[in-house]
Amino acid sequence: MRSIVTINYLGNSFKLFSESIMTYISEITNVMEYEALAKEKLPKMVYDYYASGAEDQWTLQENRNAFSRILFRPRILRDVSKIDMTTTVLGFNISMPIMIAPTAFQKMAHPEGECATARAASAAGTIMTLSSWATSSVEEVSSTGPGIRFFQLYVTKDRNVDAQLVKRAERAGFKAIALTVDTPRLGRREADIKNRFVLPPHLTLKNYEGLYFGKMDKTDDSGLASYVANQIDRSLNWKDVKWLQTITSLPILVKGVLTAEDASLAIQYGAAGIIVSNHGARQLDYVPATVMALEEVVHAAKGRVPVFLDGGVRRGTDVFKALALGASGVFVGRPVPFSLAVDGEAGVRKVLQMLRDEFELTMALSGCRSLKEITRNHVVTHWDTPGAVARL
């Protein structure tokens, strides 16, 4: 039934679906189904890179499982004939509190890579975050047309390179910098080690072309891990957040916060917002799921800056739960390259539309007509009261 044809695209092997599989694509009803299809289509090294987490992958599973332990307290008879999902992020109006997180190397999933993702985000009226380790440059993404885009930055050992990159993003119309702070070293991703992961030879880190930034070579380990060890600055600290403010007027989101202490420091050092993230469970294993860490960070922020969440979001119900716990919005990660692999730009559009539709339904069935009506009283967690644990 699911016959597959393999072709070679610019030196990289891709599997194309037969007509029966294309029919199945049109019948996809939830975000998770894209991952199974992407696994069939992508080379093993590529799929494993997108899908895997660090070490035992406990946090990878917990990012999803934690959502299932949060239950709803829906309100009834609330006249939900009109639902408004619009919101603002750093002053920018978007259609829904669902945005796209940065994921590297998207051309491994599809030849149009990050440009296809940018078009899908723009069509959905939401924000795309471009990885500094993208396979499309800030200029290429900007050329796809209008849209609200953020730029994710890894700080390297060469601050001149970082400064050039930030200024290029600013000139290309990007609206904020998402500073990733949880990667002084790369987490131990055992699938990448087994696969001797390396960027396929026909692809490059487009943002660094023309800059002396080394090359990701094959090794007896993960080529990515070796590359990160050579390029990323392990001395990154809070003073560098201040330094970043001296080279750009763009607002800075600190991405990778999991504790109240670091949330307070992020605000102290001038962050315009916080992204609660465990890097898709790809860094330190056995950290909490992001939705479990969220409320602690929200309480520490005290409304001074918006707090966002990424990690494990696969349903509109997940979006609602995050907002009920205080998030101003969520960023979606892995579903983007998986849907991109399966159906290109149309796949990413469908992921965003499905999450939007599910979120709208969750709002209606919970008795909420706008985002401001989503409150902490709409969910129950195991830490609320002693009795709540038994109910969950």
Short mmCIF file of C-alpha atoms in Angstrom, two decimals, residues 54-55 59 182 186-188 258 278-279 281-288:
data_model
loop_
_atom_site.label_atom_id
_atom_site.label_comp_id
_atom_site.label_asym_id
_atom_site.label_seq_id
_atom_site.Cartn_x
_atom_site.Cartn_y
_atom_site.Cartn_z
CA ALA A 54 19.89 13.54 24.60
CA GLU A 55 21.10 10.35 26.29
CA THR A 59 13.08 14.55 28.86
CA ASP A 182 21.59 26.49 26.91
CA LEU A 186 26.29 20.13 22.66
CA GLY A 187 24.23 17.55 24.56
CA ARG A 188 25.12 13.88 24.07
CA LEU A 258 14.08 26.71 33.10
CA ASN A 278 15.06 22.66 27.13
CA HIS A 279 16.26 22.73 23.52
CA ALA A 281 15.26 17.76 25.13
CA ARG A 282 18.50 17.68 23.13
CA GLN A 283 20.82 19.12 25.78
CA LEU A 284 20.70 18.02 29.44
CA ASP A 285 18.54 14.94 29.96
CA TYR A 286 16.37 14.71 33.11
CA VAL A 287 15.51 18.37 33.19
CA PRO A 288 11.80 19.04 33.58
#
